[in-house]
XYZ file of C-alpha atoms in Angstrom:
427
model
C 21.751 11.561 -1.619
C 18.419 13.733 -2.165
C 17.252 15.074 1.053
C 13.661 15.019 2.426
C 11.326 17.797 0.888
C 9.120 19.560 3.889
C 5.538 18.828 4.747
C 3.977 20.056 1.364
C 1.260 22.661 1.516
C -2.484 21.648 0.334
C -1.816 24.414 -2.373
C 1.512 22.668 -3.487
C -0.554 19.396 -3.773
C -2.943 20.092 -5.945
C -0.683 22.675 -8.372
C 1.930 19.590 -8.717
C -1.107 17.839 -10.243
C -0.814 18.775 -13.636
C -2.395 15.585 -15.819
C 0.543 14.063 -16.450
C 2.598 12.600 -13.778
C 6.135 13.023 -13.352
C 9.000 9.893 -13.447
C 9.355 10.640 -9.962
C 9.406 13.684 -8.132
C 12.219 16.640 -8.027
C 14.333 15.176 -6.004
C 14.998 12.456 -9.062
C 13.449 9.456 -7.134
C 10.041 7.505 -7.666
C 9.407 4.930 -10.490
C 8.193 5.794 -13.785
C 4.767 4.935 -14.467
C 3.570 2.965 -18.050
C 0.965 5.653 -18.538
C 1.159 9.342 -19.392
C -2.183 9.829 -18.799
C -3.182 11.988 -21.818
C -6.508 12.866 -21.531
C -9.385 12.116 -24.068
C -10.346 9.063 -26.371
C -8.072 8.410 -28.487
C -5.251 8.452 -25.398
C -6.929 6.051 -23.940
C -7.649 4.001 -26.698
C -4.079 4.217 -27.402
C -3.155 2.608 -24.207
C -5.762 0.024 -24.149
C -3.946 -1.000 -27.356
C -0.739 -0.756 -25.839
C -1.338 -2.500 -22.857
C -3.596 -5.199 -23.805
C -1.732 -6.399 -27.157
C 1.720 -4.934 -27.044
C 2.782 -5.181 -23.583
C 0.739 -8.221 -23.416
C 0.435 -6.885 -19.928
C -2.930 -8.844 -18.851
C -1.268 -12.314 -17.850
C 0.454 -10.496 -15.258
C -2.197 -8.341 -14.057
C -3.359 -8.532 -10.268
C -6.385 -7.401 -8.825
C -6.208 -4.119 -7.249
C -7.722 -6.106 -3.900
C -5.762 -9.532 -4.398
C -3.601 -9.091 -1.016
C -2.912 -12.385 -1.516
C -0.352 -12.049 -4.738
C 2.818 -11.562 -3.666
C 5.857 -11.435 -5.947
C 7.267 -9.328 -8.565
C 3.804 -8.404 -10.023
C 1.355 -7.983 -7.556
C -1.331 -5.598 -6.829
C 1.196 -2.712 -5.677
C 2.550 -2.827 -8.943
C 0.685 -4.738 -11.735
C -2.594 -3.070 -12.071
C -3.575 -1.808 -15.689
C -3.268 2.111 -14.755
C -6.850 2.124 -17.006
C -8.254 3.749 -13.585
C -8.067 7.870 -14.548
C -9.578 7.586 -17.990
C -12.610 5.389 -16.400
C -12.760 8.001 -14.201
C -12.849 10.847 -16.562
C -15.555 8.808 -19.238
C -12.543 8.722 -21.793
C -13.546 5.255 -21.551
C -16.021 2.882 -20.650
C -15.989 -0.284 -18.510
C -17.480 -2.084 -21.107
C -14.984 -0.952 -23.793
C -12.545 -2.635 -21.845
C -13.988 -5.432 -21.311
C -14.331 -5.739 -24.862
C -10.869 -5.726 -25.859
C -10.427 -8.196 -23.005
C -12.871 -10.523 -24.483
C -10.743 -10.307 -27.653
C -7.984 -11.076 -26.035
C -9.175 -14.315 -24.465
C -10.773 -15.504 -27.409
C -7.174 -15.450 -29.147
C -4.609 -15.776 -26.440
C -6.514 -16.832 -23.603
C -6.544 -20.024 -21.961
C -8.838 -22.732 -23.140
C -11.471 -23.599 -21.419
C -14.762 -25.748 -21.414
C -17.173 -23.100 -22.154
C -14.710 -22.134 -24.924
C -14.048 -18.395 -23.744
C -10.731 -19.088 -22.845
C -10.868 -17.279 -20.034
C -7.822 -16.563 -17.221
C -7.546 -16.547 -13.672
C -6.387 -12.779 -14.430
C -8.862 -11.324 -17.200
C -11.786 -12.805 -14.715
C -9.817 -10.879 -11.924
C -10.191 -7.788 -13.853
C -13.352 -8.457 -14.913
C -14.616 -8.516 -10.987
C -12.595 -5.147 -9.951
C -15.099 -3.442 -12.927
C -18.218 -4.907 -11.167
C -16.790 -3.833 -7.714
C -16.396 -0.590 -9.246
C -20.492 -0.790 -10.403
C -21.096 -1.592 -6.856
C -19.442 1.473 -5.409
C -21.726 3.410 -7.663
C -24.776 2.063 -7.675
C -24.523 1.521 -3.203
C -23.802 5.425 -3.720
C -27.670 5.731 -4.731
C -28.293 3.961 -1.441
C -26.004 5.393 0.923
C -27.020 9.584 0.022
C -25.156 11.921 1.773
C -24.616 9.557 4.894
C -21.013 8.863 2.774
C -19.998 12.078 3.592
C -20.893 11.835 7.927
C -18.708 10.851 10.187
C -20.341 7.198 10.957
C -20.397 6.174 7.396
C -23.148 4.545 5.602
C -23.156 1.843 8.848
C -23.747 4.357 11.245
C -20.159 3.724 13.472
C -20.376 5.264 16.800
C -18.492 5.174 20.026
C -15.132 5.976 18.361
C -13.189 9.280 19.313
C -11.974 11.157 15.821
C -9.176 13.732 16.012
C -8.852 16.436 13.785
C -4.685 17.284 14.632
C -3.403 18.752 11.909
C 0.173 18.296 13.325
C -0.194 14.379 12.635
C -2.712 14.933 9.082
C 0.465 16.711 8.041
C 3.151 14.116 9.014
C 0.828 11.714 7.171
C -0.309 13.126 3.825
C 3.703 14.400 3.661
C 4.876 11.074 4.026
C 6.960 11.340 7.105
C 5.304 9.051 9.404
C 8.137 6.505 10.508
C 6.482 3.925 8.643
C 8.055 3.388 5.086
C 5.438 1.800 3.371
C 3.106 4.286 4.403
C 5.709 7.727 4.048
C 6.470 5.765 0.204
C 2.757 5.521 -0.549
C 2.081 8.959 0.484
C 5.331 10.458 -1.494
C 4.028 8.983 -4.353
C 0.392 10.201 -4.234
C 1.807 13.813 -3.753
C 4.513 13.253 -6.507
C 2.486 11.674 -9.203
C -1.504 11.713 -8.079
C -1.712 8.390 -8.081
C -1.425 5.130 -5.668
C -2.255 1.178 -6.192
C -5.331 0.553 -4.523
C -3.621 -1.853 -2.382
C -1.300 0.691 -0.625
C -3.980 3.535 -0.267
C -6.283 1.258 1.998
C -3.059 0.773 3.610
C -2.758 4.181 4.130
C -6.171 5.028 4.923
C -6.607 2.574 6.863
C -3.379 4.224 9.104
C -4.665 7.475 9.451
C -8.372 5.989 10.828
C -7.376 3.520 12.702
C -3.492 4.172 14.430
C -3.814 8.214 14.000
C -7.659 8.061 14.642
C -8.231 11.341 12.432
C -11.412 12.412 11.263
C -11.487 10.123 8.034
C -12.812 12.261 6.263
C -10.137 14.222 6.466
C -7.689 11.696 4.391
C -10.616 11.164 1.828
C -10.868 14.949 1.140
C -7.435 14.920 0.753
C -7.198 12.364 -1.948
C -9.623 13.588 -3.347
C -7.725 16.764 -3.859
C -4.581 14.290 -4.975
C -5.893 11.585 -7.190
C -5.764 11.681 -10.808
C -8.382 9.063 -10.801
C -10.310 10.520 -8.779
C -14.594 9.773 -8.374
C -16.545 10.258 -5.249
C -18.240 7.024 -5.066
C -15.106 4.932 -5.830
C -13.040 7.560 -3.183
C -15.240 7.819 -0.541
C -16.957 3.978 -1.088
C -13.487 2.974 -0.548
C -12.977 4.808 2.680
C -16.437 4.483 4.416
C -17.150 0.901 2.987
C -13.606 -1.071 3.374
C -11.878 0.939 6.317
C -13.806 2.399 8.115
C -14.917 0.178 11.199
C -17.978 -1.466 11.442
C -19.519 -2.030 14.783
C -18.502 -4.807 15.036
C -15.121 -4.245 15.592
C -15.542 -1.050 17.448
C -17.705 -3.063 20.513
C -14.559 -5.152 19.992
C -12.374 -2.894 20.939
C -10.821 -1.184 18.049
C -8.741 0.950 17.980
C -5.836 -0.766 19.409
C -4.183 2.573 21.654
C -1.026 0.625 23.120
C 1.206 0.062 19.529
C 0.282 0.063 15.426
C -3.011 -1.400 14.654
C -2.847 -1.583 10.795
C -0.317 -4.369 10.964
C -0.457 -4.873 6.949
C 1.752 -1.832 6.615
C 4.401 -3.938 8.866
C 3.452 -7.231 6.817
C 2.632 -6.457 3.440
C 6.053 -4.804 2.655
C 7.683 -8.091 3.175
C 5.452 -9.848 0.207
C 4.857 -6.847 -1.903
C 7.816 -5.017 -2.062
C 10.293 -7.968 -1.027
C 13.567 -6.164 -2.633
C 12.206 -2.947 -1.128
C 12.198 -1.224 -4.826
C 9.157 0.432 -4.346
C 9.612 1.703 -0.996
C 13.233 3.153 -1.509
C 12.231 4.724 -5.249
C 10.135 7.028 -2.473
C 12.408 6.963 0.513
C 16.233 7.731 -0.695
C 17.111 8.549 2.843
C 16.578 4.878 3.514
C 18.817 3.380 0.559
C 22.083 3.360 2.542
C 20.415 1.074 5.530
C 20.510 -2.788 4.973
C 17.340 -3.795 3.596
C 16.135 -5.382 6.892
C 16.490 -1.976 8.574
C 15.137 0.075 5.663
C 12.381 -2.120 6.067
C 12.012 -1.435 10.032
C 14.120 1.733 10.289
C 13.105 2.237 14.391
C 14.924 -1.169 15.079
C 18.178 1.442 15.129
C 16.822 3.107 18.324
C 14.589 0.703 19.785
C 14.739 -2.997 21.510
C 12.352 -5.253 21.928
C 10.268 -5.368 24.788
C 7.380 -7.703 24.913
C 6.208 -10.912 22.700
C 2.601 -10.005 22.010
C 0.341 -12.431 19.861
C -1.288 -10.531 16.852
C -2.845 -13.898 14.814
C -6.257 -12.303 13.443
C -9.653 -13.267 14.521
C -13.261 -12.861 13.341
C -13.474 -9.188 14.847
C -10.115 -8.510 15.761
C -8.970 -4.707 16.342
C -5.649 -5.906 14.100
C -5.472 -6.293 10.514
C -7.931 -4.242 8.505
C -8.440 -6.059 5.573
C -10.921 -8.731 6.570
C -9.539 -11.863 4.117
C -6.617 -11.804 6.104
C -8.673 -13.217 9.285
C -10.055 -16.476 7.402
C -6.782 -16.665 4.868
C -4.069 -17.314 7.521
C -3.289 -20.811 7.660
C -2.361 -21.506 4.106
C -1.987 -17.405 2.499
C 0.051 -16.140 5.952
C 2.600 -19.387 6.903
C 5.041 -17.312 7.072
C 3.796 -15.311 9.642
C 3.671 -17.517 13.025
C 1.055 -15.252 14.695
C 3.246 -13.321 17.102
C 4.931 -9.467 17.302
C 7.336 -7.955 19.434
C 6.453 -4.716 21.233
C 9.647 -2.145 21.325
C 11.304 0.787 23.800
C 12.415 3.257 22.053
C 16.156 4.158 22.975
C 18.713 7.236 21.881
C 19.707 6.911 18.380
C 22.632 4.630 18.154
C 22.840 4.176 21.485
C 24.022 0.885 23.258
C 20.579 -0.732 24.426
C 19.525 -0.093 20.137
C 18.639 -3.584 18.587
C 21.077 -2.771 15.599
C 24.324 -1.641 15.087
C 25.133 -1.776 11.369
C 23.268 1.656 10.995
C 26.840 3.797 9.718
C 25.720 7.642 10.069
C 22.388 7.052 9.770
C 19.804 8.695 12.763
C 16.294 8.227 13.399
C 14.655 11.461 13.686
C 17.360 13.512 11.832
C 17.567 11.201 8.228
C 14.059 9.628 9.143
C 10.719 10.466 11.282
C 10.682 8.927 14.223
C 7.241 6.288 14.488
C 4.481 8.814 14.386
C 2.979 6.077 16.766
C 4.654 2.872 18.419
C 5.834 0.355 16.197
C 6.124 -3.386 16.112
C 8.701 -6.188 14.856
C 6.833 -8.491 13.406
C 8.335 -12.193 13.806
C 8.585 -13.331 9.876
C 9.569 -17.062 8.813
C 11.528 -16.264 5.530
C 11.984 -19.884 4.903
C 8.264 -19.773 4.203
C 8.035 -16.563 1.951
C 6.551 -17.434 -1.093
C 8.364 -15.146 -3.223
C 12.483 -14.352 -4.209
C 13.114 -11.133 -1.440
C 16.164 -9.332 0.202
C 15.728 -9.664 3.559
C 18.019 -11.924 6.021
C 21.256 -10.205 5.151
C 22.025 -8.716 8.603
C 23.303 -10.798 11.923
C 20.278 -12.500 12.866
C 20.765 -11.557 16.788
C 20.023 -8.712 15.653
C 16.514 -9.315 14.299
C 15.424 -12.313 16.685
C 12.064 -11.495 15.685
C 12.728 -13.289 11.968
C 14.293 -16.367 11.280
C 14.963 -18.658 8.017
C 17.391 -18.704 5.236
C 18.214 -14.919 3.804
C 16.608 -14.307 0.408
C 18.146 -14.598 -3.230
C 18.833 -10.550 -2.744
C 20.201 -10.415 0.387
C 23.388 -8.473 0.589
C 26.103 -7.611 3.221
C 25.811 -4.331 1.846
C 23.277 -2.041 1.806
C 19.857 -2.207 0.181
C 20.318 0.055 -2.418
C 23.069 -2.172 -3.370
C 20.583 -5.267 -4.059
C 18.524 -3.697 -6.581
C 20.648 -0.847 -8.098
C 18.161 1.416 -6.799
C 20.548 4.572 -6.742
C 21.401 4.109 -10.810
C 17.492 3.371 -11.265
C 17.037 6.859 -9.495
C 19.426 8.933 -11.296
C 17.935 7.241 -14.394
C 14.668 8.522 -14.014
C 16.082 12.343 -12.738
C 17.728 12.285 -16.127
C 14.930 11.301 -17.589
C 12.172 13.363 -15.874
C 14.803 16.651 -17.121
């Protein structure tokens, strides 16, 4: 089993970027991405090509925003990795659309106005116009992107510049999986769904409440796709606070605030294969621990109810406060505050840990967690949790998935073969 590089070094960030990411990073782990990312034209005409007609790959394309597709292909994992050669002007919006057009007109779905348009070519059709918006609001907004309050003038909230917890975070090492895998992959490959970096932008501002503009600089340095108004919009527009919520009393100082990187995992990444391509030190864990690594030196403390609200200091993406009832059933509204113990020690919620030790395999929470009570009889998707006792998790409840396992996670999705796969074929 690989162990866990150090904290890299700015320097080492933006030398690993080289224009062509990796199959996963030294240490043999990380999943292969469809694109190369040649530069220039005729690259990216190439994988238009390829992804539009030979991979066929638009039916199962998800919006980079559409939190609410869950499953095997969803917008962690099924965007059209079109995003750097935009970026660069290798290719143009309307190019793309184009082909798309094509597309519908000869495989797309009937419809009255005879377009035969899709429920996903009109999704990716809308992510191009958001794009437009972030650059044509950039006109508006000047140089009040780049302050502190954003382009909505936030005040009243109390920004940090530690560079002990800025380097936890862009290292991936912040006791939080789906963060510490988002993070590992940005630094590996330059790249991140869009989904999982408002995730982890959204951490840093609002649980580590650093200087944002500290975690847009730094993808900026990181990202292969990288443009200021689509960077920066992203940051000042979607995460950072409004007002609103700040004279509501955000942040949240007593446990995690950005509960999506608690509940998202469980839709997104429901056999974990994203998060343990990034995290090997977690593949020996059972999937429900991997998942919530701190439950093996922590108990629960305190039912707490975390249901959003118009203006609630929880949950940053705002759909998720006027989606619940019929996108979030499986989440009954409540969370479990937790006392962190000794490693392995007797008062620990788990027990089927083997060797494994928080803070010497895995960071301890960079701040303090929260088990999330999950009805997995409502998931709407095939996942792997539920294989472990389930006194030991009273916070979730339902029948285990079709990939639970009594053994570990790794074991569930061949992770560990997938890895030395892509060492092999990354050289």
């Amino acid at each position: 089993q690989a162990s866990v590089s150090p904290a890299p070094t700015a320097c080492w960030l933006c030398s690993s970027l080289s224009g062509r990411p990796s199959s996963g990073s030294r240490e043999g782990v990380g999943r292969p991405q469809d694109a190369a990312w040649d530069g220039g034209e005729s690259a990216a005409l190439r994988y238009l090509q390829h992804y539009v007609w030979e991979k066929d790959g638009l039916p199962s394309y998800k919006g980079a925003t559409e939190s609410f597709n869950h499953g095997d292909n969803n917008s962690v994992n099924a965007g059209t990795r079109l995003s750097p050669w935009l970026a660069f002007g290798c290719i143009s919006a309307r190019t793309v659309m184009e082909e798309v057009r094509k597309y519908e007109r000869t495989r797309g779905r009937p419809g009255g106005n005879g377009r035969g348009k899709t429920t996903t070519t009109y999704r990716l059709y809308k992510e191009l116009i958001f794009r437009d918006f972030l650059r044509f609001s950039t006109l508006v907004w000047k140089t009040s992107l780049f302050k502190i309050g954003g382009p909505f003038g936030v005040s009243g909230l109390e920004w940090r510049r530690d560079m002990e917890l800025f380097d936890r975070w862009r290292a991936g090492r912040t006791g939080f999986p789906f963060v510490d895998a988002g993070m590992r992959e940005l630094a590996a490959t330059g790249y991140m769904s869009h989904l999982h970096r408002q995730c982890c932008a959204a951490f840093l501002i609002r649980d580590l409440r650093l200087d944002w503009r500290m975690g847009a600089e730094h993808f900026e340095c990181c990202l292969v796709d990288y443009t200021p108004d689509a960077n920066w919009g992203n940051w000042a527009y979607r995460i950072l606070q409004r007002p609103c919520l700040v004279a509501a009393g955000c942040p949240v100082r007593e446990h995690a605030t950005t509960l999506e990187v608690l509940a998202w995992p469980v839709v997104h990444d429901s056999r974990l294969q994203h998060t343990l391509a990034w995290l090997p030190e977690l593949r020996d864990l059972p999937a429900d621990i991997a998942r919530e690594p701190w439950r093996t030196a922590s108990r629960p403390c305190r039912r707490i109810e975390v249901k959003p609200y118009k203006d609630s200091p929880l949950w940053f993406c705002s759909a998720n406060r006027v989606n619940w009832q019929y996108e979030y059933a499986w989440l009954p509204g409540h969370a479990w505050t937790v006392s962190m113990t000794q490693a392995g020690g007797q008062e620990a919620q788990v027990s089927r840990c083997g060797s494994f030790r928080l803070g010497r395999d895995y960071p301890e929470p960079i701040v303090p967690p929260l088990n999330v009570e999950v009805d997995f009889g409502r998931l709407p998707v095939d996942h792997a949790w539920g294989a472990t006792p389930p006194g030991e998790r009273p916070h979730t409840w339902g029948r285990p998935g079709r990939y639970a396992a009594a053994g570990n996670a790794a074991s569930a999705i061949d992770i560990g073969a997938a890895g030395e796969k892509m060492q092999a074929a990354a050289g």
